[in-house]
C-alpha cells in the first residue's frame, strides 16, 4: 500500500503543485547536508498549509518545530509581504540548516527563528506580544497538550491551530503503546474535546508518501 500512496501523492504533486525553485533548493540543500527528508511535510500538505493561511487572510504565524524550514517557507508563501512568522526549533543542528535555508530563500516576510524548547520560548515572550492568526504545531508529540494551551494564550478569536502527525499509523488506538509521544497525542485529543476556548475542531487521518498519519485542526472561540 505504501508504494501506491506515494505514487498517488506524486500524481497529485505533478498536476496541482507548481514547481517552486526556492522550495526545491530547500529540499536539495537539506538532503545535501545529510538530513532526512521524511521529517519535512509533503508538498501537497505544504500547499494545504499555504491555502489555509491564504483563505483566512493571515498575517502572523507561529510554527513549533522548524526542522529545516521547508514547512516554514510553505507558511510564508501564504502570507503577504509584510507577514511575520515566529518559528521555534529545539535542536541546534536543525536550527542551523533551517536558518541557512531561510537565508537562501530571501523571502520578503519576516521569519524569526528562535532556538530552544518551544514551551520555554513561548513562556519567555512578553505579555503584550501580539497574537497569531495561524499556529502550526509539528514538534515533540509528548508536549502537544502543553503546546495547545500555550498556543491558546497567544491566539485571538478565529485563530486556526493545526497540529500535525496526530494519528501515527493508528498507534493512538494501540492500548499497549504507552510511549510518551503516543500518550501526548491521546491527551491532546482529550484536551481539545469540549475545550472552553475552542469553537470547533476535528482531525483527519491521511495516507501518502509519509505513510499513515493525520492532522487535527481547531478554531479558537
PDB file of N, CA, C and O in Angstrom, residues 96 98 102 104 126 149 152 175 202:
ATOM      1  N   UNK A  96      20.289  25.307  12.608  1.00  0.00           N
ATOM      2  CA  UNK A  96      21.345  25.831  11.742  1.00  0.00           C
ATOM      3  C   UNK A  96      21.001  25.637  10.269  1.00  0.00           C
ATOM      4  O   UNK A  96      21.122  26.575   9.464  1.00  0.00           O
ATOM      5  N   UNK A  98      17.990  25.093   9.152  1.00  0.00           N
ATOM      6  CA  UNK A  98      16.769  25.867   8.937  1.00  0.00           C
ATOM      7  C   UNK A  98      17.069  27.322   8.647  1.00  0.00           C
ATOM      8  O   UNK A  98      16.517  27.913   7.707  1.00  0.00           O
ATOM      9  N   UNK A 102      16.364  29.446   5.232  1.00  0.00           N
ATOM     10  CA  UNK A 102      15.611  30.700   5.278  1.00  0.00           C
ATOM     11  C   UNK A 102      16.415  31.818   4.620  1.00  0.00           C
ATOM     12  O   UNK A 102      15.891  32.601   3.815  1.00  0.00           O
ATOM     13  N   UNK A 104      18.780  31.536   2.390  1.00  0.00           N
ATOM     14  CA  UNK A 104      18.893  31.286   0.953  1.00  0.00           C
ATOM     15  C   UNK A 104      17.602  31.632   0.211  1.00  0.00           C
ATOM     16  O   UNK A 104      17.638  32.009  -0.968  1.00  0.00           O
ATOM     17  N   UNK A 126       6.990  38.467  25.877  1.00  0.00           N
ATOM     18  CA  UNK A 126       6.346  39.480  26.719  1.00  0.00           C
ATOM     19  C   UNK A 126       4.832  39.338  26.725  1.00  0.00           C
ATOM     20  O   UNK A 126       4.238  38.819  25.776  1.00  0.00           O
ATOM     21  N   UNK A 149      -2.204  24.520  25.004  1.00  0.00           N
ATOM     22  CA  UNK A 149      -2.605  25.533  25.984  1.00  0.00           C
ATOM     23  C   UNK A 149      -1.805  26.821  25.805  1.00  0.00           C
ATOM     24  O   UNK A 149      -2.360  27.926  25.895  1.00  0.00           O
ATOM     25  N   UNK A 152      -3.114  28.658  22.763  1.00  0.00           N
ATOM     26  CA  UNK A 152      -4.384  29.343  23.006  1.00  0.00           C
ATOM     27  C   UNK A 152      -4.173  30.697  23.684  1.00  0.00           C
ATOM     28  O   UNK A 152      -4.913  31.653  23.434  1.00  0.00           O
ATOM     29  N   UNK A 175      -3.670   0.029  22.742  1.00  0.00           N
ATOM     30  CA  UNK A 175      -3.748   0.152  24.201  1.00  0.00           C
ATOM     31  C   UNK A 175      -2.455  -0.230  24.904  1.00  0.00           C
ATOM     32  O   UNK A 175      -2.232   0.165  26.061  1.00  0.00           O
ATOM     33  N   UNK A 202     -11.563  19.238  14.586  1.00  0.00           N
ATOM     34  CA  UNK A 202     -11.687  17.906  14.002  1.00  0.00           C
ATOM     35  C   UNK A 202     -10.285  17.369  13.751  1.00  0.00           C
ATOM     36  O   UNK A 202      -9.283  18.062  13.962  1.00  0.00           O
TER      37      UNK A 202
END
